[in-house]
Coordinates of C-alpha atoms in Angstrom, one line a residue:
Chain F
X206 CA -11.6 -24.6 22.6
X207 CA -15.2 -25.3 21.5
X208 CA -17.8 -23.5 23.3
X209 CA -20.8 -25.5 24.0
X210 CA -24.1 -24.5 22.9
X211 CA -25.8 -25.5 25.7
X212 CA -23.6 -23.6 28.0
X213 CA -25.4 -20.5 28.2
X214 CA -28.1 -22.1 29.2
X215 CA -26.8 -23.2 33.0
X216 CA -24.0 -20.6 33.0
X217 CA -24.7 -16.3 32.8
X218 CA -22.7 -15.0 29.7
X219 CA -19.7 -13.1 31.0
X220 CA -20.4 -9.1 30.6
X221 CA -17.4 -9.0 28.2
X222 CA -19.2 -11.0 25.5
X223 CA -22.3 -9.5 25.5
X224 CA -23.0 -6.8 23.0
X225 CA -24.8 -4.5 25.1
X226 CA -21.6 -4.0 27.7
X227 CA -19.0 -3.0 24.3
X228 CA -22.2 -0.7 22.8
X229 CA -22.0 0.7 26.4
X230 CA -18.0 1.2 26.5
X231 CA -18.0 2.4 23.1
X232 CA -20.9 5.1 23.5
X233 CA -19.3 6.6 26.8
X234 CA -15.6 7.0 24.8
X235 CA -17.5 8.6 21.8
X236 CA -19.3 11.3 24.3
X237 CA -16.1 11.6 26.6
X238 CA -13.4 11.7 24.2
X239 CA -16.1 14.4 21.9
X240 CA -16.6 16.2 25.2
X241 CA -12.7 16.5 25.6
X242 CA -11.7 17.5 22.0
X243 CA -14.5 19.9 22.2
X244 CA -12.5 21.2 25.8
X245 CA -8.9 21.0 23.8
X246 CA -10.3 23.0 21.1
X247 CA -11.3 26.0 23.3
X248 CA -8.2 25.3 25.5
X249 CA -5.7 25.1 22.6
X250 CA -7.2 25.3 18.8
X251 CA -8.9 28.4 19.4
X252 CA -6.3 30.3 20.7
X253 CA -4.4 29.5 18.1
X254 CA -6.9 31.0 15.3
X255 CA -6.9 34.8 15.0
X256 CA -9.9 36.4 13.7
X257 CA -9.0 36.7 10.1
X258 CA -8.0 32.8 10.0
X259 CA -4.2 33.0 10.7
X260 CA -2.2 31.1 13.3
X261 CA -0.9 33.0 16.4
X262 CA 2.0 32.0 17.8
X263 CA 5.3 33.2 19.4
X264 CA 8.1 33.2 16.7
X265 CA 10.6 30.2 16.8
X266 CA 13.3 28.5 15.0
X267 CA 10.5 25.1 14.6
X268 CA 8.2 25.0 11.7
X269 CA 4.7 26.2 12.0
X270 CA 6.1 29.6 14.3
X271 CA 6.7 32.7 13.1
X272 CA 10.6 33.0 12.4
X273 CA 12.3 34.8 14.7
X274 CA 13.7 38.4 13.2
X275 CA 17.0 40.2 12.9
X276 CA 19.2 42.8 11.7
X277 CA 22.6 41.9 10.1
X278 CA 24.9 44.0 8.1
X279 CA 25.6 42.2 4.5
X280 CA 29.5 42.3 3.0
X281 CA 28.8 45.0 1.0
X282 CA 28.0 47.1 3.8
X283 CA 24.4 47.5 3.8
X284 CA 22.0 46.7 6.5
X285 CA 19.3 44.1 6.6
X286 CA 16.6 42.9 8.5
X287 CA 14.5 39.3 7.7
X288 CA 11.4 41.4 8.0
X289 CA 12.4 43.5 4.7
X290 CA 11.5 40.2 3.0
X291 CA 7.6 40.0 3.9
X292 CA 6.1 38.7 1.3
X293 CA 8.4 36.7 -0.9
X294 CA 9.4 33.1 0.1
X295 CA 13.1 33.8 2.3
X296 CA 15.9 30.9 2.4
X297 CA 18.3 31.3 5.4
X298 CA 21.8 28.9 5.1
X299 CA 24.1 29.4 7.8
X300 CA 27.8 28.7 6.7
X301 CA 31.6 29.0 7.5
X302 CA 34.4 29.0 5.1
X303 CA 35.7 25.9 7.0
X304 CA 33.0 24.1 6.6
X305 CA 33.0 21.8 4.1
X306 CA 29.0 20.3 2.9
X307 CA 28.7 24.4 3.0
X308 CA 31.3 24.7 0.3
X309 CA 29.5 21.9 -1.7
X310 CA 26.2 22.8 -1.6
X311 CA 26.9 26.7 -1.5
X312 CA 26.9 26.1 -5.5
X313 CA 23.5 24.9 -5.7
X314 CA 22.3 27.7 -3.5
X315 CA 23.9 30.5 -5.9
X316 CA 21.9 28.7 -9.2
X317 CA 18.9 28.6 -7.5
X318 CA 19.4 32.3 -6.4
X319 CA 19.6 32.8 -10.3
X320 CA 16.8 31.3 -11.8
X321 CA 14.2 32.4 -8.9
X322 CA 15.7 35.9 -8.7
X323 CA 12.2 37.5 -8.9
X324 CA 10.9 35.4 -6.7
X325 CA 12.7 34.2 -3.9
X326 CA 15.5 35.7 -1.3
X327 CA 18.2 33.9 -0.5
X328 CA 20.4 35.5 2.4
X329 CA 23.6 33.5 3.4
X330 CA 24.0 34.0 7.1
X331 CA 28.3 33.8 7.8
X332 CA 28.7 32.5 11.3
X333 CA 31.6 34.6 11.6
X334 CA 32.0 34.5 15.3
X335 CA 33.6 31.2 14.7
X336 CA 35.2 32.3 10.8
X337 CA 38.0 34.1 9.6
X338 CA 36.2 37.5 8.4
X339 CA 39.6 38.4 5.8
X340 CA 38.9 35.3 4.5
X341 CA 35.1 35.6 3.8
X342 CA 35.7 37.9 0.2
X343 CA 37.9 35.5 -1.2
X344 CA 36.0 32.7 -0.6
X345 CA 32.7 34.6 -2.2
X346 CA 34.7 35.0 -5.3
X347 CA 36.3 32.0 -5.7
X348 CA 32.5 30.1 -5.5
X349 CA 31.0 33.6 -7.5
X350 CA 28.4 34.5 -4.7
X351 CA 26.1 37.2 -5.9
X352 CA 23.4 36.8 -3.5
X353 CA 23.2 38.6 -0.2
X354 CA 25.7 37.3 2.6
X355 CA 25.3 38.7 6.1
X356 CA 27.8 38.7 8.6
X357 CA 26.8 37.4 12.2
X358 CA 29.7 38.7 14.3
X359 CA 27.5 38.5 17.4
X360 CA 25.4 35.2 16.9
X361 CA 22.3 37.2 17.4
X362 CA 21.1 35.0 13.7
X363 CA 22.7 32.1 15.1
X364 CA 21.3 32.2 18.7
X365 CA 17.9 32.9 17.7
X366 CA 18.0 30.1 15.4
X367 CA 19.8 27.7 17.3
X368 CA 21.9 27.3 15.2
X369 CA 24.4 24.1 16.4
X370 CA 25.5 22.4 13.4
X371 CA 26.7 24.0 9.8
X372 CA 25.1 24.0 7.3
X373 CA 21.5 24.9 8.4
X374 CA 19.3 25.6 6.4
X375 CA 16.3 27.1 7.3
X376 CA 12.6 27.6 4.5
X377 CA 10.6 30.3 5.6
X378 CA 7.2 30.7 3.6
X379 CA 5.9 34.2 2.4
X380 CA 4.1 34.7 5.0
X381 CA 7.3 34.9 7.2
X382 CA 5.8 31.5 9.1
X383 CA 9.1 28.6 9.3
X384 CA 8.2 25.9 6.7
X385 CA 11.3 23.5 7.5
X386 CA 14.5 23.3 9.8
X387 CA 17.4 21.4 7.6
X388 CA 21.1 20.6 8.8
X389 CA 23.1 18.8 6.2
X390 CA 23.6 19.5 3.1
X391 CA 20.7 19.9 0.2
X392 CA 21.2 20.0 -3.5
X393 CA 19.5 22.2 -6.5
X394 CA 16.3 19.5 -6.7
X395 CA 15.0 19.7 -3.4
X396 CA 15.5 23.2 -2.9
X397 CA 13.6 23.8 -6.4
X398 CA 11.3 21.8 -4.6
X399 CA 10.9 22.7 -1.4
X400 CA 10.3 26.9 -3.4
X401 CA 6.9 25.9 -4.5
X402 CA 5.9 24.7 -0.9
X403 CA 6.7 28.6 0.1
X404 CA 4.2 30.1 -1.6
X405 CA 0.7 30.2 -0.1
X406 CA -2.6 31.5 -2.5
X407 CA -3.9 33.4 -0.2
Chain G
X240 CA 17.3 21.3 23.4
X241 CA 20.6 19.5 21.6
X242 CA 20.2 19.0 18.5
X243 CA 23.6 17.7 18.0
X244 CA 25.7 15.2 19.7
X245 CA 29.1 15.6 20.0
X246 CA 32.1 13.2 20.2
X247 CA 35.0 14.5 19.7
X248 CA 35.2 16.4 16.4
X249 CA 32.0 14.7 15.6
X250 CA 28.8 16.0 15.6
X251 CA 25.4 13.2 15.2
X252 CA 22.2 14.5 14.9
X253 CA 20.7 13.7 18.0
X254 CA 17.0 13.0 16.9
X255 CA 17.9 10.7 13.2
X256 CA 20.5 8.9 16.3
X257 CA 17.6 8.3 18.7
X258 CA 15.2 7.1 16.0
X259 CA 18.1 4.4 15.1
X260 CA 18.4 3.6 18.0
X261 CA 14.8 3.1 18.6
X262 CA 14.4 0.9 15.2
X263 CA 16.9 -1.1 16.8
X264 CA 15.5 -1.5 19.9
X265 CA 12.0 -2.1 19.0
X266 CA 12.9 -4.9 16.6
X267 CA 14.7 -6.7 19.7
X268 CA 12.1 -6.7 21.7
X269 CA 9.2 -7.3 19.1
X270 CA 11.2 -10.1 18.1
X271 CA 10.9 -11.7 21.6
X272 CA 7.5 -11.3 22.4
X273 CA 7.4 -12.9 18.9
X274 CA 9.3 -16.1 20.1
X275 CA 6.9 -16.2 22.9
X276 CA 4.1 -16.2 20.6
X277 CA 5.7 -19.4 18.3
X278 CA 6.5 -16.7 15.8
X279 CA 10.2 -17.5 14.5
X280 CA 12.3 -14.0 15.8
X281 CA 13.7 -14.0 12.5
X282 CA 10.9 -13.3 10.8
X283 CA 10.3 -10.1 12.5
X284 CA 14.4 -8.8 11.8
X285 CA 13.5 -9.8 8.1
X286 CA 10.1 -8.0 7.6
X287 CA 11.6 -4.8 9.9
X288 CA 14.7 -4.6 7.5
X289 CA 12.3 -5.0 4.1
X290 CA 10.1 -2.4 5.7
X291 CA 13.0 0.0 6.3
X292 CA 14.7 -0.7 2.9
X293 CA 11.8 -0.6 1.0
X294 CA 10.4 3.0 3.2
X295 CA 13.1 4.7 2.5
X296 CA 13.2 3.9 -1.5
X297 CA 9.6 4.7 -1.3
X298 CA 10.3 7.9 0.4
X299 CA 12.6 9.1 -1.9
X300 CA 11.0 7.6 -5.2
X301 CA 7.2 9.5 -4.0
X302 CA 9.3 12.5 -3.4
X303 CA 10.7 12.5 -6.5
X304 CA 8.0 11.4 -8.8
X305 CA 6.3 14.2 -6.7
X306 CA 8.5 16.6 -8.1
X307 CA 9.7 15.5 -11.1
X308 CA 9.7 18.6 -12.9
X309 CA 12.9 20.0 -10.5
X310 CA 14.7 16.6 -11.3
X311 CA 15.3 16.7 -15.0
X312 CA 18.1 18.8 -15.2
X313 CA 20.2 16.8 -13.1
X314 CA 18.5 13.1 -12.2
X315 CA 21.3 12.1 -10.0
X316 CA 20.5 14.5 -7.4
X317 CA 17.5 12.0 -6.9
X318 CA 20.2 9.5 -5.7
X319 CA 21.7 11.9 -3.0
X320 CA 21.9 10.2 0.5
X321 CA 21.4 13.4 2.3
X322 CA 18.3 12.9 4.5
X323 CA 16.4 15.3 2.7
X324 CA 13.7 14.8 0.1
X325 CA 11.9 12.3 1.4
X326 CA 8.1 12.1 1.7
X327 CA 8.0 10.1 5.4
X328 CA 4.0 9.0 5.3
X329 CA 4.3 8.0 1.7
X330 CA 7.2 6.3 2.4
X331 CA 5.8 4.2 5.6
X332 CA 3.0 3.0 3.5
X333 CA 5.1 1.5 1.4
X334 CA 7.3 0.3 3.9
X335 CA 3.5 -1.7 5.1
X336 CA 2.5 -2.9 2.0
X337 CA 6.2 -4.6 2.1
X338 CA 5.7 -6.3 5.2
X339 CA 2.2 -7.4 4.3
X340 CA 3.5 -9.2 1.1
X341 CA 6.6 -11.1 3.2
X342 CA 4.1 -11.8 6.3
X343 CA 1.7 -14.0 3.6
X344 CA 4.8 -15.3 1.7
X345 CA 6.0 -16.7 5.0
X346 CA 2.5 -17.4 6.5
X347 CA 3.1 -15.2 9.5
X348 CA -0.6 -14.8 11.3
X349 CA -0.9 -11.1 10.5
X350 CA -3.0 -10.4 14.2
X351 CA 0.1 -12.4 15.9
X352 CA 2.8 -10.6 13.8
X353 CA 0.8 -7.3 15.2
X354 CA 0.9 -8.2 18.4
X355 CA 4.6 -8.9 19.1
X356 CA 4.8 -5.6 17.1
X357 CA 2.9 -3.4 19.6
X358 CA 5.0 -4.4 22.1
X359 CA 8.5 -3.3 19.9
X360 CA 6.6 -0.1 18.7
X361 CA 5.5 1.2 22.2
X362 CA 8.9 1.2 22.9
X363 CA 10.4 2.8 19.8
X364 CA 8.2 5.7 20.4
X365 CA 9.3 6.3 23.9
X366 CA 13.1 6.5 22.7
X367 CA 11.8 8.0 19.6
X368 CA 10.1 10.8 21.7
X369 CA 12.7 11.8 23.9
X370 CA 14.8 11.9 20.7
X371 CA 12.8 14.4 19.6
X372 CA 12.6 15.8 22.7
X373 CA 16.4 16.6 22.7
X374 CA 15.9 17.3 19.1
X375 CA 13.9 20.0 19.4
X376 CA 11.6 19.5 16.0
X377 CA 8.7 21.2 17.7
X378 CA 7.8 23.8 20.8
X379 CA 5.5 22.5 23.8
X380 CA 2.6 25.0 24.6
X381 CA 4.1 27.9 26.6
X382 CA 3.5 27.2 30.9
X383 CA 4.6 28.3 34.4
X384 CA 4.6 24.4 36.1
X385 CA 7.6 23.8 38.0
X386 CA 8.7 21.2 35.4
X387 CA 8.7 23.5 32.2
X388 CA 12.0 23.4 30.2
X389 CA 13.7 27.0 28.7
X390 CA 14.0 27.1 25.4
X391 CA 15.2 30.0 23.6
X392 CA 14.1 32.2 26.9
X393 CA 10.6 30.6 27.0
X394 CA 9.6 28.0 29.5
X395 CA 7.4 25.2 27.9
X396 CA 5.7 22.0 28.1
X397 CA 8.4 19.4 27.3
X398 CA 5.4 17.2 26.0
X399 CA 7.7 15.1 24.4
X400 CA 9.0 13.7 27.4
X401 CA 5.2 12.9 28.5
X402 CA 4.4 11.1 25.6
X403 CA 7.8 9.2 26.2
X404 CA 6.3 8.5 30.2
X405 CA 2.8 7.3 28.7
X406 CA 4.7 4.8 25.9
X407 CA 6.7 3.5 29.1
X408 CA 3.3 2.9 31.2
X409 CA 2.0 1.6 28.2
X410 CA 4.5 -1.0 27.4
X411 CA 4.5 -2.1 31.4
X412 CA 0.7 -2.6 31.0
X413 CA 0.9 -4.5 27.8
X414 CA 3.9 -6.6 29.2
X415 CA 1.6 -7.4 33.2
X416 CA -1.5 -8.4 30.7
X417 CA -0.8 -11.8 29.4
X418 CA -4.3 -12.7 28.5
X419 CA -4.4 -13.0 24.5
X420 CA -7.8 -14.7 24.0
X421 CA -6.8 -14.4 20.0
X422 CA -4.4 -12.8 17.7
X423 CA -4.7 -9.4 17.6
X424 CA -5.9 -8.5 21.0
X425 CA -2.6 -7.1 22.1
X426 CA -2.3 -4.9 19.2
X427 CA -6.0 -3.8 20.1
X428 CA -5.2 -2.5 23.3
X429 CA -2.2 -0.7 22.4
X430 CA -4.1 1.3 19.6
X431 CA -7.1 2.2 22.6
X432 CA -4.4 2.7 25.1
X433 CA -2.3 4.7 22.7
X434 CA -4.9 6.6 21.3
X435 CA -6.2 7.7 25.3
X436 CA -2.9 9.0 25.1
X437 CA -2.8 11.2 22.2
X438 CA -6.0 12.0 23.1
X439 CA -4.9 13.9 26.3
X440 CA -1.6 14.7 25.7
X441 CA -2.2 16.8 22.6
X442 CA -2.9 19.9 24.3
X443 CA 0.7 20.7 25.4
X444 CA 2.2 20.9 22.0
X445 CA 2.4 24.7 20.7
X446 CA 1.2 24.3 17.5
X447 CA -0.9 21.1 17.0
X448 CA -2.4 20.6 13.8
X449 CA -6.0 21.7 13.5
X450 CA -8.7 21.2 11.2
X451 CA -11.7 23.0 11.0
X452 CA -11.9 26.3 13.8
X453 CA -9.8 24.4 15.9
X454 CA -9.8 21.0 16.2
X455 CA -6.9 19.2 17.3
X456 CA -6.2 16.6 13.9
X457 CA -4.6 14.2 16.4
X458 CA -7.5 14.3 18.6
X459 CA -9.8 13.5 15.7
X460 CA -7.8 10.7 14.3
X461 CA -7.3 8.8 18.1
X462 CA -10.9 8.9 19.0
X463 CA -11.6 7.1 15.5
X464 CA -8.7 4.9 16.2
X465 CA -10.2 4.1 19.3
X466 CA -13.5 3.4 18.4
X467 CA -12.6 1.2 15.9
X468 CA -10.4 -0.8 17.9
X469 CA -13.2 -1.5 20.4
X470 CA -15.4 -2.2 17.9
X471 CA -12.7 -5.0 17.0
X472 CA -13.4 -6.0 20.6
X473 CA -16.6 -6.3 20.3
X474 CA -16.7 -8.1 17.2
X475 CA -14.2 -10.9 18.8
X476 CA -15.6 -11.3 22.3
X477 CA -19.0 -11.4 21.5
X478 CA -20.3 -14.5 23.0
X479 CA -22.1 -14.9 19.1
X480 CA -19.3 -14.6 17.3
X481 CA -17.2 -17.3 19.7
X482 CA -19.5 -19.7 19.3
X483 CA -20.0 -19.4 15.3
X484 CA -16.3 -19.3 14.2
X485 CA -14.3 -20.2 17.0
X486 CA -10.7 -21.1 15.8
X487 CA -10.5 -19.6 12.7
X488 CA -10.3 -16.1 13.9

């Protein structure tokens, strides 16, 4: 298709191919779609932005909330809640003895309990409303468990995490704010990795 | 929410199911606009699967490399096929750089080859957004409309499911315009289109990103999007630029 030079000449250029009809479009998006974000950010951003800089929202199992609290009593006997942990990076893994990629990664869990011990709090949630609870001890032994395992008899860890699939694993940062929602299981390398993520400089 | 599907004894993760699913479907249908265009369908199947392959080695290999350090002990944990530890935007520009290379090695137009795409990726994101929907990877903005969804005792936004409604009206408009004055004119209008829909749909997650004191990042990036796909527009309808280079654009 060759246009011919002469043909503007008889013919009116169409409004589509004349500059001053795409500067026009394109001004009245930049001013409309500026005028909008400016809208969205004192409909939405600014809501979300406390005084001091931090985020505001309600807590959630989804990363960027707040994680949602509880209070669970451990094994050994002794009473916990999430909240106790302000302050240091917390890693939640929701298990059952029956369940299998829990028993395989549980290992990788307990070394990196170990070599972050001043650092980091690993609390293994039992979703024993679906486990055996006689059979919980044994199974702690046999895979030598020393960090803290909580007992869920009443899914209130489960239900406020949503818990639907084992294992879940879930990164909360230090300043109790969800980093990541995982179900599957992860090995020694990515949670290593995923640790330095947790801390904030602030 | 449902995060998990279950059949039987079986339990899929609903939103890694949905974005198969939408990889799938996508690639079918980008392949036929592709046909229609005098691109061979084959080409698109091939440059999708090099794409995927090489994305997800990239993903993997980026995360990695990014954290080397907790890989020494043990480097064959950086073979796991669990679907963590990958680093997805890293890994997507990979996955482009791929398909560049086999698009020039096959002579595929690049503009033409975008074109058939927009039409596969509009509708990948709709599946992919009601996957994510069901998922539940991230809260909409808290409401009281008659359509909210509860979720955990809240009601909300389910603003996945509206992106998934603009994606569909997208893809109806993009398949009524058959007007393709030259390659890459289809792709342009799904990135303006697109982007109009970001643009307003943003507001109803819960926790957008922002930059600044508040700005929406989503927001930001669309506009730019936008403006530079017009100016594309411009550049290619302008009655100046017809008439200097017709067919080689």
């Amino acid at each position: 298709m060759s246009v011919d030079a002469n043909a503007g000449k008889h013919h009116p250029i169409p409004f589509y191919r004349t500059l001053w009809f795409w500067m026009a479009i394109i001004s009245l998006t930049l001013i409309l779609g500026g005028v909008w974000i400016i809208v969205s950010k004192s409909l939405v951003g600014a809501n979300m932005v406390t005084t001091d800089g931090a985020i505001r929202l309600d807590p959630a199992p989804v990363a960027g909330h707040p994680a949602p609290d509880f209070e669970l009593v451990s094994v050994d006997g002794e009473t916990m809640r999430l909240s106790d942990f302000k302050g240091k990076p917390v890693i939640l893994n929701f298990w059952a003895t029956w369940c299998g990629p829990c028993r395989s990664e549980f290992p990788e869990f307990q070394k990196a309990a170990v070599d972050n011990a001043d650092r980091l709090v690993i609390l293994g949630i039992n979703n024993t409303s679906t486990d055996n609870p006689d059979a919980i001890p044994e199974f702690l032994e046999e895979m030598g468990i020393t960090f803290p395992i909580l007992l869920d008899n009443d899914r209130e860890a489960v239900d406020a995490y949503n818990v639907l699939g084992l294992p879940t694993t879930i990164f909360i940062d230090d300043q109790g704010v969800v980093h990541e929602v995982f179900t599957g299981p992860l090995n020694k390398a990515y949670i290593e990795s995923k640790i330095s993520e947790l801390k904030s400089d602030l | 929410m449902m995060p998990t599907i279950l059949i039987g004894p079986i339990a899929l993760p609903t939103y890694p199911l949905f974005l198969l699913i939408a990889y799938w479907v996508g690639l079918w249908l980008a392949a036929v606009q592709a046909e229609k265009m005098g691109i061979d369908g084959d080409h698109v199947y091939n440059a999708g699967l090099y794409g995927l392959i090489a994305g997800i080695i990239g993903a993997r290999l980026w995360f990695v490399l990014e954290h080397w350090e907790n890989y020494i002990p043990d480097p064959m944990q950086a073979l796991s096929l669990s679907r963590s530890a990958l680093a997805p935007a890293e890994g997507a520009m990979v996955a482009g750089f791929v398909v560049l290379i086999y698009l020039q090695r096959n002579k595929v137009s690049l503009g033409t080859f975008l074109d058939a795409g927009a039409y596969g990726l509009t509708l990948a994101l709709a599946i992919a957004n009601i996957g994510a929907f069901l998922g539940g990877d991230a809260l909409g903005a808290i409401t009281t409309v008659p359509w909210a969804v509860e979720i955990s005792g809240t009601f909300r936004h389910p603003f996945q499911l509206y992106e998934a409604v603009a994606c569909v009206i997208i893809l109806i408009v993009l398949l009524l315009i058959h007007y393709r004055p030259w390659p890459g004119f289809t792709f342009s209008l799904f990135i303006i289109l697109y982007g109009f829909s970001r643009l307003a749909l943003e507001i109803f997650k819960a926790r957008p990103d922002i930059i600044g004191n508040g700005y929406l990042t989503v927001q930001i990036v669309a506009l730019i999007a936008i403006i530079v796909a017009l100016a594309v527009m411009a550049h290619k309808f302008n009655h100046n630029t017809i008439k200097s280079s017709s067919e080689s654009l």
